Amino acid sequence: MVSTLEKARQDPSSMKGKILASARKVFGEYGYHGTTTRMIAKDVGIDISTLYYHWGEKRDLYESVVMDLNDEIRQKLLEIESKVKGKSLTTRLEIAIDVMCDYLFSNPEVSNFILFLYFGKTRGDSSLNFKVSEYISNIAIAMGLALDKKYIPVKAKASVIAVWNSVLNFISGEDFFRPMLDIGHDEYIVVVKDTLKFILIPAFTQERNRS
Amino acid sequence: MVSTLEKARQDPSSMKGKILASARKVFGEYGYHGTTTRMIAKDVGIDISTLYYHWGEKRDLYESVVMDLNDEIRQKLLEIESKVKGKSLTTRLEIAIDVMCDYLFSNPEVSNFILFLYFGKTRGDSSLNFKVSEYISNIAIAMGLALDKKYIPVKAKASVIAVWNSVLNFISGEDFFRPMLDIGHDEYIVVVKDTLKFILIPAFTQERNRS
DNA sequence: ATATTTATCCATCAAATGTTGGAAGCAATG
DNA sequence: CATTGCTTCCAACATTTGATGGATAAATAT
């Protein structure tokens, strides 16, 4: 399963690849239960049987999307990790925010999909395990919030989670929030980046002397 | 519709009230499409026909939940507004975070429901308008982030949105995030409040001198 | 006590949805 | 050309799901 999945990723022009891309998109918009196999097939432009021929059950297709996303995000985080090496904490945060925002704004269905995964239950089968856990730890280390790889403070992890969530929310909630701000898409991107930096950088860079 | 809705809120022991509460819970867990009318009926402990007798179509029930939540949240925000009056900015933020966290941790289905509303599309009919817009502005004013009620800076609004989202995410994502932190529920609440304060208070209280 | 309204359930329907079988196209191979 | 294997579509099936009609009981009114 994994090998065929990777093949589909490597060749987005193949039918399996096209289906996977559409599935990601539609699942991301409507969630698991909100998506019908017919919707995905229609998005690809094929008959529903063809979809089943390539991917089997709906659940299997869904899980393939999860694994696919897992890989893609791990790669993105590795990219960030290498880019921030040796920089100051402020610069590290700025780079991380910029790279993640650029990536997610270019692939908005990604953050939507992940949020569904976090907060929505799927009837019947137990929820999938999206391996954020290791990501969080890696980010904490890359950001310099944890010194010892063995022991990462709860506060550091929680902070990373908060940041990660903020990013996802701004991207996924654009349709909801942008009208409130009464600005265009491009300006929205700038505002999001600025706001994230405005909120996050002081927290992590200043000395804390609070109760 | 509104009057009957309010009646149901006022009397949670009535059948309409019990259905509304169950609907809120199940819709919050599984989203609109993930929820079946039979699931709600089962949660209440009644036959599906009885549910339809009281609330009519699924969509109507769903919209009633939205309106119900709207009222409840508006009330919560008014409560916060009165509590923070005259306090320092730091204290205002602390109070707001505490009150909202306490409320949402006691009613976890609320934040889940709202997140579905933000990020999930529902097939067919257009999305409901959850009136966050006015909330955001009111909070910005109550927090002292905006001086002029007529003109609220984009940055202030965006900041409030970020805060609001962070709270919702931590509460809704407890099942997902708490295992990463390897702590219990009560400690999780403490960590969430601390993390939010840790991140948010410096951002809003310090003088900013950034590019 | 009788009539009327209200509330609940059982059985059922129609549409939507996940899934499959089989026929038909199509390319490569012998 | 015939055969084989791969791909696609049409049609259909079984289940789920939103929704309703009608019988029955419980409450209320007259």
Short mmCIF file of C-alpha atoms in Angstrom, two decimals, chain A residues 89 144-145 155-156 159 202-211, chain B residues 198 202:
data_model
loop_
_atom_site.label_atom_id
_atom_site.label_comp_id
_atom_site.label_asym_id
_atom_site.label_seq_id
_atom_site.Cartn_x
_atom_site.Cartn_y
_atom_site.Cartn_z
CA LEU A 89 15.56 32.76 17.58
CA GLY A 144 15.72 25.97 20.28
CA LEU A 145 12.87 25.74 22.77
CA LYS A 155 5.57 24.27 28.04
CA ALA A 156 7.70 24.06 24.92
CA SER A 159 3.72 26.49 22.76
CA PRO A 202 7.64 38.49 21.77
CA ALA A 203 6.49 35.46 23.71
CA PHE A 204 9.49 33.40 22.79
CA THR A 205 12.19 36.02 22.74
CA GLN A 206 11.54 38.08 25.84
CA GLU A 207 12.61 37.14 29.31
CA ARG A 208 9.56 36.05 31.20
CA ASN A 209 8.93 37.28 34.67
CA ARG A 210 5.36 36.41 35.32
CA SER A 211 3.55 34.85 38.23
CA PHE B 198 2.52 33.11 28.16
CA PRO B 202 3.71 39.69 26.08
#
